[in-house]
Amino acid sequence: MKKGYFFSLDAFVAIIIIGLGIYMAFFTSSSAAPKTNIFVLTEDIVNYMTSTKIYEINDDIYPYIKYLKNNDIITDNSNTLMEQIGEFYVTNKMIEAGNFAQNLTRNVVSRRYSYQILINNTNIYNETLTNQSTALLLISSKAIVMGMLNHSVSWGPLDGEVRVWY
């Protein structure tokens, strides 16, 4: 009788331990972003902004870009996104530069990250959840930006930078 009681209790404890192990494995998750994702994300944002041309952007998804085109604020649709931000910077259209950057990145960057777009160390757009000084990890990626105004006057080179942190 005592052996049966001992083995039943032993099986019951084993089931509880296995159940807790399964629960911990499947139902607990880490809220910290993996470090490799932030490296890839920073580089991807820079690649997206330096290789995507304005004419490749769908005006229906980005109505602000359509507004800028229709009102001749954007004059060269063959500019890359970063070149256009640089052109806004050179012509001192900082509000347009910030709104342009915000519209282009809001659907690209996960909300769990903070990020900043700079031209020559001047803040163009900043989406901050946590302060850079208290960030666990901050990654920066840079690109040289240059272009032409009205197909006649060249500007640049400028230092385009994207910082991502959490």
PDB file of C-alpha atoms in Angstrom:
ATOM      1  CA  MET A   1       0.000   0.000   0.000  1.00  0.00           C
ATOM      2  CA  LYS A   2       2.812   2.439   0.838  1.00  0.00           C
ATOM      3  CA  LYS A   3       4.634   1.689  -2.453  1.00  0.00           C
ATOM      4  CA  GLY A   4       1.529   2.533  -4.492  1.00  0.00           C
ATOM      5  CA  TYR A   5       1.088   5.807  -2.620  1.00  0.00           C
ATOM      6  CA  PHE A   6       4.756   6.763  -3.118  1.00  0.00           C
ATOM      7  CA  PHE A   7       4.726   6.014  -6.876  1.00  0.00           C
ATOM      8  CA  SER A   8       1.457   7.925  -7.362  1.00  0.00           C
ATOM      9  CA  LEU A   9       2.858  10.963  -5.550  1.00  0.00           C
ATOM     10  CA  ASP A  10       6.090  10.704  -7.554  1.00  0.00           C
ATOM     11  CA  ALA A  11       4.151  10.625 -10.855  1.00  0.00           C
ATOM     12  CA  PHE A  12       2.033  13.599  -9.756  1.00  0.00           C
ATOM     13  CA  VAL A  13       5.154  15.690  -8.944  1.00  0.00           C
ATOM     14  CA  ALA A  14       6.724  14.703 -12.300  1.00  0.00           C
ATOM     15  CA  ILE A  15       3.596  15.843 -14.183  1.00  0.00           C
ATOM     16  CA  ILE A  16       3.667  19.199 -12.370  1.00  0.00           C
ATOM     17  CA  ILE A  17       7.363  19.716 -13.210  1.00  0.00           C
ATOM     18  CA  ILE A  18       6.849  18.799 -16.871  1.00  0.00           C
ATOM     19  CA  GLY A  19       3.782  21.054 -17.064  1.00  0.00           C
ATOM     20  CA  LEU A  20       5.692  24.003 -15.601  1.00  0.00           C
ATOM     21  CA  GLY A  21       8.540  23.391 -18.048  1.00  0.00           C
ATOM     22  CA  ILE A  22       6.165  23.397 -21.026  1.00  0.00           C
ATOM     23  CA  TYR A  23       4.420  26.527 -19.743  1.00  0.00           C
ATOM     24  CA  MET A  24       7.738  28.366 -19.318  1.00  0.00           C
ATOM     25  CA  ALA A  25       8.951  27.288 -22.752  1.00  0.00           C
ATOM     26  CA  PHE A  26       5.849  28.368 -24.678  1.00  0.00           C
ATOM     27  CA  PHE A  27       4.174  31.141 -22.729  1.00  0.00           C
ATOM     28  CA  THR A  28       6.988  33.317 -21.486  1.00  0.00           C
ATOM     29  CA  SER A  29       8.755  35.607 -23.901  1.00  0.00           C
ATOM     30  CA  SER A  30      11.514  38.112 -23.694  1.00  0.00           C
ATOM     31  CA  SER A  31      10.553  41.713 -24.369  1.00  0.00           C
ATOM     32  CA  ALA A  32      14.086  42.708 -25.332  1.00  0.00           C
ATOM     33  CA  ALA A  33      14.705  42.912 -29.054  1.00  0.00           C
ATOM     34  CA  PRO A  34      17.374  40.584 -30.394  1.00  0.00           C
ATOM     35  CA  LYS A  35      20.644  42.410 -31.016  1.00  0.00           C
ATOM     36  CA  THR A  36      21.021  41.048 -34.535  1.00  0.00           C
ATOM     37  CA  ASN A  37      17.692  42.585 -35.567  1.00  0.00           C
ATOM     38  CA  ILE A  38      18.809  46.112 -34.736  1.00  0.00           C
ATOM     39  CA  PHE A  39      21.991  45.742 -36.829  1.00  0.00           C
ATOM     40  CA  VAL A  40      19.988  44.528 -39.810  1.00  0.00           C
ATOM     41  CA  LEU A  41      17.232  47.115 -39.307  1.00  0.00           C
ATOM     42  CA  THR A  42      19.637  50.060 -39.276  1.00  0.00           C
ATOM     43  CA  GLU A  43      21.344  48.900 -42.456  1.00  0.00           C
ATOM     44  CA  ASP A  44      17.994  48.126 -44.117  1.00  0.00           C
ATOM     45  CA  ILE A  45      16.643  51.625 -43.433  1.00  0.00           C
ATOM     46  CA  VAL A  46      19.724  53.222 -44.992  1.00  0.00           C
ATOM     47  CA  ASN A  47      19.556  50.875 -47.996  1.00  0.00           C
ATOM     48  CA  TYR A  48      15.834  51.590 -48.414  1.00  0.00           C
ATOM     49  CA  MET A  49      16.354  55.348 -48.285  1.00  0.00           C
ATOM     50  CA  THR A  50      19.418  55.416 -50.552  1.00  0.00           C
ATOM     51  CA  SER A  51      18.161  53.026 -53.224  1.00  0.00           C
ATOM     52  CA  THR A  52      14.409  53.711 -53.487  1.00  0.00           C
ATOM     53  CA  LYS A  53      13.478  56.414 -55.981  1.00  0.00           C
ATOM     54  CA  ILE A  54      10.563  58.765 -55.374  1.00  0.00           C
ATOM     55  CA  TYR A  55       8.744  57.532 -58.487  1.00  0.00           C
ATOM     56  CA  GLU A  56       8.763  54.015 -56.969  1.00  0.00           C
ATOM     57  CA  ILE A  57       6.677  55.172 -53.992  1.00  0.00           C
ATOM     58  CA  ASN A  58       2.945  54.440 -54.197  1.00  0.00           C
ATOM     59  CA  ASP A  59       1.114  57.759 -53.875  1.00  0.00           C
ATOM     60  CA  ASP A  60      -2.007  56.021 -52.539  1.00  0.00           C
ATOM     61  CA  ILE A  61      -0.082  54.671 -49.546  1.00  0.00           C
ATOM     62  CA  TYR A  62       1.849  57.912 -48.986  1.00  0.00           C
ATOM     63  CA  PRO A  63      -0.560  60.810 -49.610  1.00  0.00           C
ATOM     64  CA  TYR A  64       1.918  63.342 -48.190  1.00  0.00           C
ATOM     65  CA  ILE A  65       4.409  62.405 -50.916  1.00  0.00           C
ATOM     66  CA  LYS A  66       1.637  62.861 -53.493  1.00  0.00           C
ATOM     67  CA  TYR A  67       0.915  66.298 -52.014  1.00  0.00           C
ATOM     68  CA  LEU A  68       4.594  67.279 -52.281  1.00  0.00           C
ATOM     69  CA  LYS A  69       4.725  66.132 -55.914  1.00  0.00           C
ATOM     70  CA  ASN A  70       1.468  67.830 -56.926  1.00  0.00           C
ATOM     71  CA  ASN A  71       2.545  71.146 -55.376  1.00  0.00           C
ATOM     72  CA  ASP A  72       5.997  71.066 -57.021  1.00  0.00           C
ATOM     73  CA  ILE A  73       7.778  70.853 -53.674  1.00  0.00           C
ATOM     74  CA  ILE A  74       9.392  67.669 -54.987  1.00  0.00           C
ATOM     75  CA  THR A  75      10.713  68.590 -58.419  1.00  0.00           C
ATOM     76  CA  ASP A  76      12.761  65.507 -59.348  1.00  0.00           C
ATOM     77  CA  ASN A  77      11.011  62.142 -59.047  1.00  0.00           C
ATOM     78  CA  SER A  78      14.253  60.330 -59.866  1.00  0.00           C
ATOM     79  CA  ASN A  79      15.817  61.402 -56.545  1.00  0.00           C
ATOM     80  CA  THR A  80      16.275  58.689 -53.972  1.00  0.00           C
ATOM     81  CA  LEU A  81      14.475  59.196 -50.681  1.00  0.00           C
ATOM     82  CA  MET A  82      17.698  60.210 -48.923  1.00  0.00           C
ATOM     83  CA  GLU A  83      18.617  62.577 -51.769  1.00  0.00           C
ATOM     84  CA  GLN A  84      15.238  64.264 -51.387  1.00  0.00           C
ATOM     85  CA  ILE A  85      15.770  64.681 -47.646  1.00  0.00           C
ATOM     86  CA  GLY A  86      19.195  66.121 -48.467  1.00  0.00           C
ATOM     87  CA  GLU A  87      17.635  68.505 -50.992  1.00  0.00           C
ATOM     88  CA  PHE A  88      15.132  69.676 -48.384  1.00  0.00           C
ATOM     89  CA  TYR A  89      18.062  70.186 -45.988  1.00  0.00           C
ATOM     90  CA  VAL A  90      20.079  72.207 -48.520  1.00  0.00           C
ATOM     91  CA  THR A  91      17.079  74.399 -49.418  1.00  0.00           C
ATOM     92  CA  ASN A  92      16.259  74.867 -45.704  1.00  0.00           C
ATOM     93  CA  LYS A  93      12.875  73.110 -45.899  1.00  0.00           C
ATOM     94  CA  MET A  94      13.334  71.351 -42.573  1.00  0.00           C
ATOM     95  CA  ILE A  95       9.616  70.864 -41.851  1.00  0.00           C
ATOM     96  CA  GLU A  96       9.118  69.160 -45.217  1.00  0.00           C
ATOM     97  CA  ALA A  97      12.227  67.042 -44.603  1.00  0.00           C
ATOM     98  CA  GLY A  98      10.925  65.873 -41.218  1.00  0.00           C
ATOM     99  CA  ASN A  99       7.418  65.137 -42.477  1.00  0.00           C
ATOM    100  CA  PHE A 100       8.838  63.354 -45.532  1.00  0.00           C
ATOM    101  CA  ALA A 101      11.083  61.166 -43.341  1.00  0.00           C
ATOM    102  CA  GLN A 102       8.239  60.443 -40.916  1.00  0.00           C
ATOM    103  CA  ASN A 103       5.865  59.384 -43.691  1.00  0.00           C
ATOM    104  CA  LEU A 104       8.445  57.088 -45.265  1.00  0.00           C
ATOM    105  CA  THR A 105       9.555  55.330 -42.085  1.00  0.00           C
ATOM    106  CA  ARG A 106       6.423  55.016 -39.959  1.00  0.00           C
ATOM    107  CA  ASN A 107       5.387  51.756 -41.677  1.00  0.00           C
ATOM    108  CA  VAL A 108       8.944  50.447 -41.992  1.00  0.00           C
ATOM    109  CA  VAL A 109      10.330  50.632 -38.449  1.00  0.00           C
ATOM    110  CA  SER A 110       8.806  48.575 -35.644  1.00  0.00           C
ATOM    111  CA  ARG A 111       7.358  50.663 -32.825  1.00  0.00           C
ATOM    112  CA  ARG A 112       9.533  48.871 -30.254  1.00  0.00           C
ATOM    113  CA  TYR A 113      12.601  50.720 -31.554  1.00  0.00           C
ATOM    114  CA  SER A 114      13.570  54.368 -31.296  1.00  0.00           C
ATOM    115  CA  TYR A 115      15.231  55.879 -34.345  1.00  0.00           C
ATOM    116  CA  GLN A 116      16.583  59.129 -35.697  1.00  0.00           C
ATOM    117  CA  ILE A 117      17.425  60.414 -39.175  1.00  0.00           C
ATOM    118  CA  LEU A 118      20.161  63.038 -39.409  1.00  0.00           C
ATOM    119  CA  ILE A 119      21.821  65.033 -42.174  1.00  0.00           C
ATOM    120  CA  ASN A 120      25.220  66.499 -41.232  1.00  0.00           C
ATOM    121  CA  ASN A 121      24.401  65.805 -37.553  1.00  0.00           C
ATOM    122  CA  THR A 122      21.216  67.881 -37.835  1.00  0.00           C
ATOM    123  CA  ASN A 123      18.101  66.089 -36.639  1.00  0.00           C
ATOM    124  CA  ILE A 124      15.624  65.619 -39.482  1.00  0.00           C
ATOM    125  CA  TYR A 125      13.241  63.205 -37.772  1.00  0.00           C
ATOM    126  CA  ASN A 126      13.289  61.516 -34.377  1.00  0.00           C
ATOM    127  CA  GLU A 127      10.919  58.810 -33.129  1.00  0.00           C
ATOM    128  CA  THR A 128      11.910  58.299 -29.503  1.00  0.00           C
ATOM    129  CA  LEU A 129      10.646  55.769 -26.992  1.00  0.00           C
ATOM    130  CA  THR A 130      13.776  55.832 -24.846  1.00  0.00           C
ATOM    131  CA  ASN A 131      16.566  58.364 -24.560  1.00  0.00           C
ATOM    132  CA  GLN A 132      19.749  57.602 -26.510  1.00  0.00           C
ATOM    133  CA  SER A 133      21.857  58.087 -23.377  1.00  0.00           C
ATOM    134  CA  THR A 134      19.971  55.327 -21.548  1.00  0.00           C
ATOM    135  CA  ALA A 135      19.721  52.954 -24.521  1.00  0.00           C
ATOM    136  CA  LEU A 136      20.794  49.354 -24.090  1.00  0.00           C
ATOM    137  CA  LEU A 137      22.092  49.290 -27.662  1.00  0.00           C
ATOM    138  CA  LEU A 138      22.450  52.069 -30.259  1.00  0.00           C
ATOM    139  CA  ILE A 139      23.503  51.333 -33.833  1.00  0.00           C
ATOM    140  CA  SER A 140      24.274  53.938 -36.484  1.00  0.00           C
ATOM    141  CA  SER A 141      24.561  53.547 -40.240  1.00  0.00           C
ATOM    142  CA  LYS A 142      25.726  56.289 -42.592  1.00  0.00           C
ATOM    143  CA  ALA A 143      25.597  57.131 -46.278  1.00  0.00           C
ATOM    144  CA  ILE A 144      27.006  59.953 -48.347  1.00  0.00           C
ATOM    145  CA  VAL A 145      24.223  62.045 -49.886  1.00  0.00           C
ATOM    146  CA  MET A 146      24.570  64.398 -52.856  1.00  0.00           C
ATOM    147  CA  GLY A 147      22.383  65.604 -55.673  1.00  0.00           C
ATOM    148  CA  MET A 148      21.348  68.331 -58.083  1.00  0.00           C
ATOM    149  CA  LEU A 149      18.970  71.260 -57.674  1.00  0.00           C
ATOM    150  CA  ASN A 150      16.814  71.867 -60.756  1.00  0.00           C
ATOM    151  CA  HIS A 151      19.154  69.659 -62.815  1.00  0.00           C
ATOM    152  CA  SER A 152      21.789  72.398 -62.796  1.00  0.00           C
ATOM    153  CA  VAL A 153      23.366  73.133 -59.397  1.00  0.00           C
ATOM    154  CA  SER A 154      25.029  70.315 -57.490  1.00  0.00           C
ATOM    155  CA  TRP A 155      24.955  70.081 -53.718  1.00  0.00           C
ATOM    156  CA  GLY A 156      26.724  67.857 -51.232  1.00  0.00           C
ATOM    157  CA  PRO A 157      28.323  65.700 -50.199  1.00  0.00           C
ATOM    158  CA  LEU A 158      26.338  65.468 -46.990  1.00  0.00           C
ATOM    159  CA  ASP A 159      26.526  62.897 -44.226  1.00  0.00           C
ATOM    160  CA  GLY A 160      23.210  61.002 -44.030  1.00  0.00           C
ATOM    161  CA  GLU A 161      22.821  58.956 -40.870  1.00  0.00           C
ATOM    162  CA  VAL A 162      20.228  56.642 -39.347  1.00  0.00           C
ATOM    163  CA  ARG A 163      20.418  55.712 -35.658  1.00  0.00           C
ATOM    164  CA  VAL A 164      18.312  52.933 -34.155  1.00  0.00           C
ATOM    165  CA  TRP A 165      18.233  52.032 -30.471  1.00  0.00           C
ATOM    166  CA  TYR A 166      16.202  50.371 -27.736  1.00  0.00           C
TER     167      TYR A 166
END
